[in-house]
Amino acid sequence: MITQKSKIVISGANGAVGEILFEKFQKNNYLVSKLDLNNQKKQDVFIHLAAKTLNTNEILDSNIEYLKKCIEYCKKTDIKYFVFFSTVSVYGNIDSLNINEESNFSNKPNIYGLSKLIGEELLKQSDMSVLNLRLPAILTKNTKNTFIYSLYEKLEKNQDITITNSTKIFNNIVDVGSIYESILNYDFKEKNRTYLIASKQEKTLKEVVVFLKEILNSKSKIIENSSKSNFYNINISKSQDDLIYQAKDIFDVLKQWIDLLKGRN
């Protein structure tokens, strides 16, 4: 388990998620630093956030080749514990309720999800104890190119919103605080462990959209579409049962996110 004596190094510490995570460790007096591949001093824990999501060449270079460099760095600095920010995108284009750590992967993975799956496999081959966190959309000031941000944007502009699967439970988001707690609660006793982290499974998609509309004082009209489209949500029972973290109410997570976007935090 990570203690305040553990030397923690973070890749991607200047990104939207990494910046928040780095500050949390600093404020709680952990020995944390930003990755410098030229610094060969002994470290204890490596937290890998650095990744690209859009351009294919950048994805391959960052998510696979750069990860290999980080693994090599860990060997040279005697790092034993590794936290890998993976993604629910490893499952591909799925249409399934309650996906879990053992769910089958789609036969239509996107390049980003595939690169993260390759990353998980590369780390399995290392000598480190690895914590893989398969994450949905992480709510920060820069949560763009995600479903939840597109909802926010339309509500802000008072545009009408059409939603399918409105009565199904939606929990495909997570806050950085929950990720931080998960990392601190993990004991690294196993060689390789994978967890899905998300908000509580309590609210339907329609309830989520209505909640966002109310706190944004939006005039958008919500239109429910009965046609079928792919939908998934996340089973978090494994991470809950293993006491990795305590899932938060999705309304609380969304309110905190809106406060962050509005500069009220």
Tab-separated table of C-alpha atoms in Angstrom:
chain	number	residue	atom	x	y	z
A	1	MET	CA	0.000	0.000	0.000
A	2	ILE	CA	1.164	3.539	-0.748
A	3	THR	CA	2.315	5.477	2.309
A	4	GLN	CA	3.547	9.025	2.797
A	5	LYS	CA	7.084	7.628	2.685
A	6	SER	CA	6.502	6.140	-0.762
A	7	LYS	CA	8.213	7.936	-3.619
A	8	ILE	CA	5.546	8.458	-6.288
A	9	VAL	CA	6.196	9.529	-9.851
A	10	ILE	CA	3.413	10.525	-12.254
A	11	SER	CA	3.512	10.600	-16.048
A	12	GLY	CA	1.060	13.029	-17.633
A	13	ALA	CA	1.041	15.158	-14.483
A	14	ASN	CA	0.462	18.323	-16.531
A	15	GLY	CA	-2.728	17.018	-18.128
A	16	ALA	CA	-6.263	17.781	-16.952
A	17	VAL	CA	-6.502	14.643	-14.800
A	18	GLY	CA	-2.834	14.476	-13.837
A	19	GLU	CA	-2.800	18.049	-12.573
A	20	ILE	CA	-5.653	17.376	-10.133
A	21	LEU	CA	-4.205	14.062	-9.012
A	22	PHE	CA	-0.735	15.556	-8.497
A	23	GLU	CA	-2.175	18.378	-6.386
A	24	LYS	CA	-4.126	15.912	-4.227
A	25	PHE	CA	-0.970	13.956	-3.431
A	26	GLN	CA	0.942	17.164	-2.718
A	27	LYS	CA	-1.734	18.638	-0.450
A	28	ASN	CA	-1.776	15.417	1.575
A	29	ASN	CA	2.000	15.457	2.009
A	30	TYR	CA	2.918	12.548	-0.242
A	31	LEU	CA	6.364	12.406	-1.862
A	32	VAL	CA	5.218	12.936	-5.435
A	33	SER	CA	7.086	14.147	-8.504
A	34	LYS	CA	6.463	14.595	-12.223
A	35	LEU	CA	8.113	12.104	-14.526
A	36	ASP	CA	11.576	12.958	-15.826
A	37	LEU	CA	12.970	10.023	-17.786
A	38	ASN	CA	16.476	11.354	-17.175
A	39	ASN	CA	16.078	11.145	-13.406
A	40	GLN	CA	17.365	7.680	-12.498
A	41	LYS	CA	16.938	7.950	-8.717
A	42	LYS	CA	15.159	5.113	-6.935
A	43	GLN	CA	11.353	5.402	-6.865
A	44	ASP	CA	8.555	3.251	-5.432
A	45	VAL	CA	5.320	3.873	-7.332
A	46	PHE	CA	4.651	4.846	-10.944
A	47	ILE	CA	1.253	6.281	-11.912
A	48	HIS	CA	0.818	6.326	-15.682
A	49	LEU	CA	-1.651	8.841	-17.083
A	50	ALA	CA	0.149	10.037	-20.205
A	51	ALA	CA	-1.906	9.043	-23.263
A	52	LYS	CA	-3.344	10.250	-26.546
A	53	THR	CA	-6.920	9.587	-27.635
A	54	LEU	CA	-7.549	10.883	-31.168
A	55	ASN	CA	-4.800	10.769	-33.807
A	56	THR	CA	-3.814	7.191	-34.726
A	57	ASN	CA	-0.071	7.849	-35.026
A	58	GLU	CA	-0.029	9.784	-31.755
A	59	ILE	CA	-1.995	7.015	-30.032
A	60	LEU	CA	0.462	4.338	-31.145
A	61	ASP	CA	3.466	6.476	-30.227
A	62	SER	CA	2.185	7.580	-26.825
A	63	ASN	CA	0.065	4.678	-25.608
A	64	ILE	CA	2.414	1.889	-26.678
A	65	GLU	CA	5.928	3.129	-27.479
A	66	TYR	CA	6.069	5.703	-24.683
A	67	LEU	CA	4.633	3.166	-22.250
A	68	LYS	CA	7.525	0.842	-23.143
A	69	LYS	CA	9.948	3.640	-22.223
A	70	CYS	CA	8.146	4.104	-18.908
A	71	ILE	CA	8.387	0.382	-18.147
A	72	GLU	CA	12.111	0.533	-18.884
A	73	TYR	CA	12.406	3.572	-16.583
A	74	CYS	CA	10.705	1.566	-13.827
A	75	LYS	CA	13.285	-1.201	-14.185
A	76	LYS	CA	16.144	1.280	-13.874
A	77	THR	CA	14.654	3.029	-10.839
A	78	ASP	CA	13.606	-0.191	-9.082
A	79	ILE	CA	9.874	0.620	-9.114
A	80	LYS	CA	7.748	-2.259	-7.824
A	81	TYR	CA	4.233	-0.775	-8.029
A	82	PHE	CA	2.557	0.513	-11.180
A	83	VAL	CA	-0.872	2.158	-11.590
A	84	PHE	CA	-2.149	2.109	-15.169
A	85	PHE	CA	-4.954	4.368	-16.351
A	86	SER	CA	-6.773	2.102	-18.776
A	87	THR	CA	-10.262	2.650	-20.192
A	88	VAL	CA	-13.677	1.072	-20.708
A	89	SER	CA	-12.908	1.565	-24.405
A	90	VAL	CA	-10.982	-1.736	-24.241
A	91	TYR	CA	-14.406	-3.417	-24.535
A	92	GLY	CA	-14.978	-1.761	-27.902
A	93	ASN	CA	-18.383	-0.914	-29.343
A	94	ILE	CA	-20.481	-2.902	-26.911
A	95	ASP	CA	-24.198	-3.118	-26.180
A	96	SER	CA	-24.413	-4.689	-22.760
A	97	LEU	CA	-25.654	-3.779	-19.310
A	98	ASN	CA	-23.410	-4.234	-16.292
A	99	ILE	CA	-20.092	-4.794	-18.012
A	100	ASN	CA	-17.527	-6.100	-15.563
A	101	GLU	CA	-13.864	-7.004	-15.451
A	102	GLU	CA	-14.579	-10.393	-17.062
A	103	SER	CA	-16.870	-9.136	-19.856
A	104	ASN	CA	-15.997	-10.098	-23.420
A	105	PHE	CA	-14.368	-7.561	-25.698
A	106	SER	CA	-16.176	-6.400	-28.842
A	107	ASN	CA	-14.950	-7.528	-32.243
A	108	LYS	CA	-14.938	-3.838	-33.212
A	109	PRO	CA	-12.449	-2.132	-30.877
A	110	ASN	CA	-11.354	1.416	-31.604
A	111	ILE	CA	-7.650	2.202	-31.880
A	112	TYR	CA	-7.567	3.973	-28.510
A	113	GLY	CA	-9.154	1.051	-26.663
A	114	LEU	CA	-6.921	-1.419	-28.464
A	115	SER	CA	-3.801	0.565	-27.549
A	116	LYS	CA	-4.794	0.489	-23.879
A	117	LEU	CA	-5.461	-3.237	-24.023
A	118	ILE	CA	-1.990	-3.747	-25.483
A	119	GLY	CA	-0.671	-1.577	-22.639
A	120	GLU	CA	-2.334	-3.849	-20.081
A	121	GLU	CA	-0.682	-6.869	-21.723
A	122	LEU	CA	2.749	-5.203	-21.765
A	123	LEU	CA	2.476	-4.535	-18.050
A	124	LYS	CA	1.439	-8.120	-17.316
A	125	GLN	CA	4.813	-9.164	-18.698
A	126	SER	CA	6.699	-6.829	-16.347
A	127	ASP	CA	7.976	-7.759	-12.885
A	128	MET	CA	5.872	-5.093	-11.190
A	129	SER	CA	2.662	-5.343	-9.203
A	130	VAL	CA	0.204	-3.606	-11.514
A	131	LEU	CA	-3.146	-1.980	-10.760
A	132	ASN	CA	-5.172	-1.531	-13.964
A	133	LEU	CA	-8.005	0.963	-13.631
A	134	ARG	CA	-10.490	0.711	-16.505
A	135	LEU	CA	-12.127	4.088	-16.427
A	136	PRO	CA	-15.108	5.787	-18.095
A	137	ALA	CA	-15.184	9.546	-18.787
A	138	ILE	CA	-13.150	11.306	-16.080
A	139	LEU	CA	-14.789	14.597	-15.147
A	140	THR	CA	-12.405	17.556	-15.350
A	141	LYS	CA	-12.417	20.966	-17.008
A	142	ASN	CA	-11.342	19.211	-20.191
A	143	THR	CA	-13.805	16.332	-20.471
A	144	LYS	CA	-14.489	17.006	-24.132
A	145	ASN	CA	-15.199	14.452	-26.866
A	146	THR	CA	-17.375	12.514	-24.402
A	147	PHE	CA	-21.093	11.811	-24.213
A	148	ILE	CA	-21.537	13.628	-20.897
A	149	TYR	CA	-19.803	16.774	-22.176
A	150	SER	CA	-21.984	16.840	-25.297
A	151	LEU	CA	-25.037	16.820	-23.004
A	152	TYR	CA	-23.579	19.670	-20.955
A	153	GLU	CA	-22.795	21.700	-24.066
A	154	LYS	CA	-26.299	21.354	-25.523
A	155	LEU	CA	-27.932	22.218	-22.209
A	156	GLU	CA	-25.721	25.296	-21.866
A	157	LYS	CA	-26.844	26.418	-25.323
A	158	ASN	CA	-30.507	25.619	-24.568
A	159	GLN	CA	-30.588	23.175	-27.448
A	160	ASP	CA	-33.136	20.371	-27.520
A	161	ILE	CA	-31.770	16.978	-26.482
A	162	THR	CA	-32.926	13.659	-27.887
A	163	ILE	CA	-32.006	10.656	-25.741
A	164	THR	CA	-32.356	6.957	-26.384
A	165	ASN	CA	-32.241	4.326	-23.621
A	166	SER	CA	-33.673	6.976	-21.310
A	167	THR	CA	-34.949	4.483	-18.710
A	168	LYS	CA	-31.680	2.558	-18.383
A	169	ILE	CA	-29.288	3.121	-15.494
A	170	PHE	CA	-26.372	5.405	-16.406
A	171	ASN	CA	-23.168	5.567	-14.355
A	172	ASN	CA	-20.426	5.893	-16.978
A	173	ILE	CA	-18.514	8.740	-15.335
A	174	VAL	CA	-16.002	9.084	-12.516
A	175	ASP	CA	-14.341	11.924	-10.614
A	176	VAL	CA	-10.623	12.254	-9.940
A	177	GLY	CA	-11.215	12.048	-6.189
A	178	SER	CA	-12.587	8.516	-6.522
A	179	ILE	CA	-9.570	7.482	-8.574
A	180	TYR	CA	-7.225	9.005	-5.972
A	181	GLU	CA	-8.948	7.073	-3.171
A	182	SER	CA	-8.788	3.849	-5.185
A	183	ILE	CA	-5.039	4.168	-5.665
A	184	LEU	CA	-4.440	4.820	-1.961
A	185	ASN	CA	-6.694	1.930	-0.868
A	186	TYR	CA	-5.041	-0.686	-3.089
A	187	ASP	CA	-2.511	-2.955	-1.351
A	188	PHE	CA	-0.519	-4.177	-4.417
A	189	LYS	CA	-0.341	-7.696	-2.963
A	190	GLU	CA	-1.255	-9.307	-6.294
A	191	LYS	CA	0.883	-9.324	-9.430
A	192	ASN	CA	-1.832	-7.920	-11.657
A	193	ARG	CA	-5.313	-6.701	-10.808
A	194	THR	CA	-7.961	-4.947	-12.891
A	195	TYR	CA	-10.865	-2.869	-11.593
A	196	LEU	CA	-13.686	-0.884	-13.127
A	197	ILE	CA	-14.301	2.405	-11.331
A	198	ALA	CA	-17.458	4.487	-11.884
A	199	SER	CA	-20.270	6.285	-10.094
A	200	LYS	CA	-23.072	4.449	-8.287
A	201	GLN	CA	-25.629	2.549	-10.341
A	202	GLU	CA	-28.753	4.354	-9.223
A	203	LYS	CA	-30.050	6.925	-11.707
A	204	THR	CA	-31.500	6.502	-15.177
A	205	LEU	CA	-30.114	8.398	-18.129
A	206	LYS	CA	-33.226	10.579	-18.178
A	207	GLU	CA	-32.815	11.416	-14.482
A	208	VAL	CA	-29.216	12.412	-15.144
A	209	VAL	CA	-30.193	14.696	-18.046
A	210	VAL	CA	-33.038	16.278	-16.046
A	211	PHE	CA	-30.675	16.888	-13.117
A	212	LEU	CA	-28.136	18.583	-15.368
A	213	LYS	CA	-30.877	20.678	-16.944
A	214	GLU	CA	-32.063	21.885	-13.550
A	215	ILE	CA	-28.674	22.856	-12.118
A	216	LEU	CA	-27.766	24.625	-15.365
A	217	ASN	CA	-31.135	26.412	-15.520
A	218	SER	CA	-31.379	25.241	-19.095
A	219	LYS	CA	-34.400	25.796	-21.325
A	220	SER	CA	-33.596	22.732	-23.420
A	221	LYS	CA	-36.411	20.368	-24.288
A	222	ILE	CA	-35.743	16.701	-23.536
A	223	ILE	CA	-37.069	14.338	-26.183
A	224	GLU	CA	-37.173	10.600	-25.491
A	225	ASN	CA	-36.468	8.438	-28.504
A	226	SER	CA	-37.822	4.878	-28.364
A	227	SER	CA	-35.552	3.541	-31.104
A	228	LYS	CA	-32.780	1.118	-30.120
A	229	SER	CA	-29.132	2.111	-29.932
A	230	ASN	CA	-26.062	0.641	-28.251
A	231	PHE	CA	-25.867	1.257	-24.528
A	232	TYR	CA	-23.745	0.020	-21.655
A	233	ASN	CA	-23.250	0.749	-17.995
A	234	ILE	CA	-20.662	-0.388	-15.482
A	235	ASN	CA	-20.807	-3.000	-12.748
A	236	ILE	CA	-18.602	-1.774	-9.900
A	237	SER	CA	-19.274	-4.617	-7.457
A	238	LYS	CA	-15.709	-5.985	-7.636
A	239	SER	CA	-14.072	-2.691	-6.651
A	240	GLN	CA	-16.739	-2.183	-3.978
A	241	ASP	CA	-16.420	-5.700	-2.537
A	242	ASP	CA	-12.623	-5.425	-2.424
A	243	LEU	CA	-12.943	-2.071	-0.625
A	244	ILE	CA	-10.949	-0.232	-3.264
A	245	TYR	CA	-13.222	2.764	-2.937
A	246	GLN	CA	-16.721	3.880	-1.968
A	247	ALA	CA	-18.703	4.800	-5.075
A	248	LYS	CA	-20.302	8.242	-5.044
A	249	ASP	CA	-23.809	9.321	-5.979
A	250	ILE	CA	-23.777	10.398	-9.612
A	251	PHE	CA	-25.661	13.619	-8.806
A	252	ASP	CA	-22.972	14.608	-6.289
A	253	VAL	CA	-20.266	13.858	-8.860
A	254	LEU	CA	-22.047	15.899	-11.539
A	255	LYS	CA	-22.676	18.864	-9.233
A	256	GLN	CA	-18.999	18.938	-8.270
A	257	TRP	CA	-18.075	18.828	-11.960
A	258	ILE	CA	-20.406	21.694	-12.880
A	259	ASP	CA	-18.964	23.749	-10.012
A	260	LEU	CA	-15.496	23.041	-11.423
A	261	LEU	CA	-16.524	24.102	-14.944
A	262	LYS	CA	-18.119	27.266	-13.573
A	263	GLY	CA	-15.076	28.129	-11.454
A	264	ARG	CA	-16.947	27.673	-8.194
A	265	ASN	CA	-14.432	25.197	-6.700
